[in-house]
Amino acid sequence: MPTLFEPTTAGDLKLANRIVMAPLTRNRSPRAVPKPITATYYEQRATAGLLITEATAISHQGQGYADVPGLYSDEQLAGWKRVTDAVHKAGGKIVVQMWHVGRISHTTLQPNGGAPVAPSAIRANAKTYIINADGTGAMVDVSEPRALDIDELPGIVEDYRRAARAAIDAGFDGVELHSANGYLLDQFLRSGSNTRTDAYGGSIENRARLMVEVMDAITAEIGARRVGIRISPVTPANDASDDQPQPLFTYVVQKLAKYDLSYVHVIEGATGGPRNHQQGSAPFDYVALKTAYRAAGGKGAWMTNNGYDRELADQKVESGEADLVAFGRPFISNPDLVRRLKENAPWNEGDRSTYYGGGEHGYTDYPTLP
């Protein structure tokens, strides 16, 4: 029977345990450049079997929040190289989550103050974080997007390919394709945000086309066994919606099964909210989703996420429902979360006022067990 604390593999990644640090946006990268303190932050948490970085933009157009990192300039990649070196020195493994936010952005964050891009010109009922002219931060409504022309899509696929290569060159052990939480690839997948009538809209097959093209490009570039993907079948995050998520995401995982992926990362329920959140007429069946992936030949590790504690993580791993379990916010305030889980020790409480933006306080100064 597998256990949470035993070594395992995910594609080409050899992991010390089955505990994963989930991506956590922290807004501490001015000019989209990871600072030296970012290396300290990840190094402190390197006892996790795998670290997944905060979402990281593949291009300037892909930026959606102030002070989040990128993967498209030499200075950004040098900052990430400090991070990967520190994590590897501490014995850890780290992958970068590759991000294009699509419509979840603001004109002040876009090249030349342009409109954010999306599958369709539908404004999301969502907010983003910007820096005002006086240096203060603020949450504001996202801007009205424009629909991408079909001849722009190959350029976005190329941005993903280029970012994947840059990530490996910066020392990452692999990449995670962000196809969740109402961002660009997820926007294409869902009927609530994709009303296109061309080859990228309408049917499930068409709505999944861009995700498949991106996966083709990055797996060809760096090898599928260093690639993971994150999906969130029923989350309402960033105004994501679809009234038939089960057939949609069954098709998605069946397409993913053709790649020999490192892992598939599934957010169960509403991101950061209720695990039993439902879209459509019936509760989502996550066991059936994993079964469909395996039946189609999928070999990647199955990673689950959202609201886990030690008891639930043990249950999922021992039953075979999950190969890996990702923990998010607990890792913010517990850099030694793996030890606390193993010893059933209490967790530090997180200071929410320091989650987004700031310096060392609430970032690298949480206490560890003696």
Short mmCIF file of N, CA and C in Angstrom, two decimals, residues 201-281:
data_model
loop_
_atom_site.label_atom_id
_atom_site.label_comp_id
_atom_site.label_asym_id
_atom_site.label_seq_id
_atom_site.Cartn_x
_atom_site.Cartn_y
_atom_site.Cartn_z
N GLY A 201 -13.74 26.94 -31.48
CA GLY A 201 -14.95 27.15 -30.69
C GLY A 201 -16.05 26.18 -31.10
N GLY A 202 -17.09 26.14 -30.28
CA GLY A 202 -18.23 25.28 -30.58
C GLY A 202 -18.12 23.93 -29.90
N SER A 203 -17.65 22.93 -30.60
CA SER A 203 -17.56 21.57 -30.06
C SER A 203 -16.47 21.48 -28.99
N ILE A 204 -16.57 20.45 -28.16
CA ILE A 204 -15.52 20.20 -27.15
C ILE A 204 -14.18 20.01 -27.85
N GLU A 205 -14.16 19.28 -28.92
CA GLU A 205 -12.92 19.05 -29.66
C GLU A 205 -12.29 20.37 -30.09
N ASN A 206 -13.09 21.27 -30.61
CA ASN A 206 -12.56 22.57 -31.05
C ASN A 206 -12.09 23.41 -29.88
N ARG A 207 -12.84 23.41 -28.78
CA ARG A 207 -12.46 24.23 -27.63
C ARG A 207 -11.17 23.73 -26.98
N ALA A 208 -10.89 22.45 -27.12
CA ALA A 208 -9.66 21.88 -26.55
C ALA A 208 -8.47 21.99 -27.51
N ARG A 209 -8.70 22.48 -28.72
CA ARG A 209 -7.67 22.47 -29.75
C ARG A 209 -6.42 23.25 -29.34
N LEU A 210 -6.58 24.44 -28.76
CA LEU A 210 -5.41 25.24 -28.42
C LEU A 210 -4.59 24.55 -27.33
N MET A 211 -5.25 24.00 -26.32
CA MET A 211 -4.53 23.27 -25.28
C MET A 211 -3.70 22.13 -25.87
N VAL A 212 -4.29 21.39 -26.81
CA VAL A 212 -3.59 20.27 -27.45
C VAL A 212 -2.41 20.77 -28.27
N GLU A 213 -2.59 21.86 -29.00
CA GLU A 213 -1.49 22.41 -29.80
C GLU A 213 -0.34 22.88 -28.91
N VAL A 214 -0.68 23.49 -27.78
CA VAL A 214 0.37 23.92 -26.84
C VAL A 214 1.08 22.71 -26.26
N MET A 215 0.33 21.70 -25.88
CA MET A 215 0.95 20.49 -25.33
C MET A 215 1.84 19.81 -26.37
N ASP A 216 1.40 19.76 -27.62
CA ASP A 216 2.24 19.21 -28.68
C ASP A 216 3.57 19.96 -28.76
N ALA A 217 3.50 21.28 -28.68
CA ALA A 217 4.70 22.09 -28.85
C ALA A 217 5.68 21.92 -27.69
N ILE A 218 5.18 21.96 -26.47
CA ILE A 218 6.11 21.92 -25.34
C ILE A 218 6.65 20.51 -25.09
N THR A 219 5.84 19.47 -25.35
CA THR A 219 6.37 18.12 -25.18
C THR A 219 7.41 17.80 -26.25
N ALA A 220 7.21 18.32 -27.46
CA ALA A 220 8.22 18.13 -28.51
C ALA A 220 9.51 18.85 -28.16
N GLU A 221 9.40 19.99 -27.48
CA GLU A 221 10.56 20.81 -27.16
C GLU A 221 11.38 20.25 -26.01
N ILE A 222 10.74 19.82 -24.92
CA ILE A 222 11.50 19.41 -23.73
C ILE A 222 11.26 17.98 -23.29
N GLY A 223 10.37 17.27 -23.98
CA GLY A 223 10.07 15.89 -23.60
C GLY A 223 8.88 15.82 -22.68
N ALA A 224 7.93 14.93 -22.97
CA ALA A 224 6.68 14.87 -22.22
C ALA A 224 6.89 14.49 -20.75
N ARG A 225 7.91 13.72 -20.46
CA ARG A 225 8.11 13.24 -19.09
C ARG A 225 8.60 14.32 -18.13
N ARG A 226 8.81 15.53 -18.66
CA ARG A 226 9.12 16.68 -17.81
C ARG A 226 7.98 17.70 -17.83
N VAL A 227 6.81 17.28 -18.30
CA VAL A 227 5.67 18.19 -18.44
C VAL A 227 4.49 17.69 -17.61
N GLY A 228 3.94 18.58 -16.80
CA GLY A 228 2.68 18.35 -16.11
C GLY A 228 1.64 19.35 -16.60
N ILE A 229 0.41 19.15 -16.19
CA ILE A 229 -0.66 20.09 -16.56
C ILE A 229 -1.62 20.20 -15.39
N ARG A 230 -2.16 21.41 -15.19
CA ARG A 230 -3.14 21.64 -14.13
C ARG A 230 -4.50 21.94 -14.74
N ILE A 231 -5.53 21.25 -14.25
CA ILE A 231 -6.90 21.47 -14.68
C ILE A 231 -7.80 21.65 -13.45
N SER A 232 -8.95 22.31 -13.66
CA SER A 232 -9.88 22.57 -12.54
C SER A 232 -11.29 22.42 -13.07
N PRO A 233 -11.81 21.19 -13.14
CA PRO A 233 -13.04 20.92 -13.88
C PRO A 233 -14.26 21.76 -13.50
N VAL A 234 -14.44 22.09 -12.22
CA VAL A 234 -15.67 22.80 -11.85
C VAL A 234 -15.43 24.11 -11.11
N THR A 235 -14.21 24.58 -11.05
CA THR A 235 -13.98 25.80 -10.28
C THR A 235 -14.69 27.00 -10.91
N PRO A 236 -15.24 27.89 -10.08
CA PRO A 236 -15.80 29.13 -10.62
C PRO A 236 -14.79 30.28 -10.62
N ALA A 237 -13.52 29.98 -10.31
CA ALA A 237 -12.50 31.03 -10.21
C ALA A 237 -12.42 31.83 -11.50
N ASN A 238 -12.31 33.15 -11.34
CA ASN A 238 -12.17 34.06 -12.48
C ASN A 238 -13.30 33.92 -13.49
N ASP A 239 -14.50 33.64 -12.96
CA ASP A 239 -15.71 33.59 -13.78
C ASP A 239 -15.70 32.43 -14.77
N ALA A 240 -15.01 31.34 -14.40
CA ALA A 240 -14.97 30.15 -15.25
C ALA A 240 -16.29 29.39 -15.12
N SER A 241 -16.84 28.96 -16.25
CA SER A 241 -18.10 28.21 -16.19
C SER A 241 -18.28 27.34 -17.43
N ASP A 242 -18.89 26.19 -17.18
CA ASP A 242 -19.31 25.30 -18.26
C ASP A 242 -20.42 24.42 -17.68
N ASP A 243 -21.50 24.24 -18.42
CA ASP A 243 -22.63 23.50 -17.86
C ASP A 243 -22.51 22.00 -18.08
N GLN A 244 -21.45 21.55 -18.78
CA GLN A 244 -21.23 20.11 -18.96
C GLN A 244 -19.76 19.76 -18.72
N PRO A 245 -19.28 19.95 -17.50
CA PRO A 245 -17.86 19.74 -17.24
C PRO A 245 -17.42 18.28 -17.34
N GLN A 246 -18.29 17.33 -17.04
CA GLN A 246 -17.84 15.93 -17.07
C GLN A 246 -17.42 15.48 -18.47
N PRO A 247 -18.26 15.64 -19.48
CA PRO A 247 -17.80 15.24 -20.82
C PRO A 247 -16.65 16.09 -21.34
N LEU A 248 -16.63 17.38 -20.98
CA LEU A 248 -15.54 18.25 -21.41
C LEU A 248 -14.20 17.74 -20.87
N PHE A 249 -14.11 17.52 -19.58
CA PHE A 249 -12.82 17.15 -19.01
C PHE A 249 -12.49 15.67 -19.20
N THR A 250 -13.50 14.84 -19.44
CA THR A 250 -13.21 13.47 -19.86
C THR A 250 -12.48 13.51 -21.21
N TYR A 251 -12.97 14.32 -22.13
CA TYR A 251 -12.28 14.46 -23.42
C TYR A 251 -10.87 15.01 -23.22
N VAL A 252 -10.73 16.01 -22.35
CA VAL A 252 -9.41 16.61 -22.11
C VAL A 252 -8.42 15.56 -21.63
N VAL A 253 -8.79 14.76 -20.62
CA VAL A 253 -7.81 13.80 -20.09
C VAL A 253 -7.55 12.67 -21.08
N GLN A 254 -8.54 12.34 -21.90
CA GLN A 254 -8.30 11.33 -22.94
C GLN A 254 -7.29 11.84 -23.96
N LYS A 255 -7.34 13.12 -24.29
CA LYS A 255 -6.33 13.69 -25.19
C LYS A 255 -4.97 13.75 -24.51
N LEU A 256 -4.94 14.07 -23.22
CA LEU A 256 -3.67 14.13 -22.49
C LEU A 256 -3.02 12.76 -22.38
N ALA A 257 -3.83 11.71 -22.42
CA ALA A 257 -3.30 10.36 -22.24
C ALA A 257 -2.33 9.95 -23.35
N LYS A 258 -2.38 10.62 -24.49
CA LYS A 258 -1.48 10.23 -25.58
C LYS A 258 -0.05 10.67 -25.32
N TYR A 259 0.15 11.59 -24.35
CA TYR A 259 1.50 12.02 -23.99
C TYR A 259 1.97 11.24 -22.77
N ASP A 260 3.22 10.94 -22.72
CA ASP A 260 3.79 10.26 -21.54
C ASP A 260 4.17 11.33 -20.52
N LEU A 261 3.16 11.95 -19.90
CA LEU A 261 3.35 13.11 -19.05
C LEU A 261 3.98 12.77 -17.71
N SER A 262 4.53 13.80 -17.08
CA SER A 262 4.99 13.68 -15.71
C SER A 262 3.81 13.51 -14.77
N TYR A 263 2.81 14.39 -14.90
CA TYR A 263 1.64 14.30 -14.01
C TYR A 263 0.47 15.10 -14.56
N VAL A 264 -0.70 14.79 -14.02
CA VAL A 264 -1.92 15.57 -14.24
C VAL A 264 -2.36 16.07 -12.87
N HIS A 265 -2.51 17.39 -12.74
CA HIS A 265 -2.79 18.06 -11.47
C HIS A 265 -4.24 18.53 -11.50
N VAL A 266 -5.07 17.96 -10.63
CA VAL A 266 -6.51 18.21 -10.67
C VAL A 266 -6.95 18.95 -9.41
N ILE A 267 -7.55 20.12 -9.59
CA ILE A 267 -8.17 20.85 -8.49
C ILE A 267 -9.59 20.31 -8.32
N GLU A 268 -9.87 19.79 -7.14
CA GLU A 268 -11.18 19.21 -6.87
C GLU A 268 -12.09 20.28 -6.24
N GLY A 269 -13.20 20.58 -6.89
CA GLY A 269 -14.13 21.57 -6.37
C GLY A 269 -13.72 22.98 -6.74
N ALA A 270 -14.11 23.95 -5.90
CA ALA A 270 -13.83 25.36 -6.12
C ALA A 270 -12.45 25.69 -5.57
N THR A 271 -11.59 26.26 -6.39
CA THR A 271 -10.22 26.55 -5.99
C THR A 271 -10.20 27.36 -4.69
N GLY A 272 -9.57 26.80 -3.65
CA GLY A 272 -9.51 27.47 -2.36
C GLY A 272 -10.84 27.52 -1.64
N GLY A 273 -11.83 26.76 -2.12
CA GLY A 273 -13.17 26.78 -1.53
C GLY A 273 -13.73 25.38 -1.37
N PRO A 274 -15.05 25.23 -1.41
CA PRO A 274 -15.68 23.94 -1.14
C PRO A 274 -15.23 22.86 -2.13
N ARG A 275 -14.90 21.70 -1.59
CA ARG A 275 -14.49 20.58 -2.43
C ARG A 275 -15.66 19.99 -3.22
N ASN A 276 -16.89 20.21 -2.72
CA ASN A 276 -18.06 19.63 -3.38
C ASN A 276 -18.76 20.61 -4.31
N HIS A 277 -18.07 21.70 -4.68
CA HIS A 277 -18.69 22.68 -5.58
C HIS A 277 -19.10 21.99 -6.88
N GLN A 278 -20.25 22.38 -7.40
CA GLN A 278 -20.81 21.72 -8.57
C GLN A 278 -21.12 22.71 -9.67
N GLN A 279 -20.81 22.36 -10.91
CA GLN A 279 -21.30 23.07 -12.09
C GLN A 279 -22.04 22.05 -12.93
N GLY A 280 -23.11 22.47 -13.56
CA GLY A 280 -23.92 21.53 -14.32
C GLY A 280 -24.94 20.84 -13.43
N SER A 281 -25.55 19.81 -13.96
CA SER A 281 -26.70 19.18 -13.30
C SER A 281 -26.33 18.07 -12.33
#
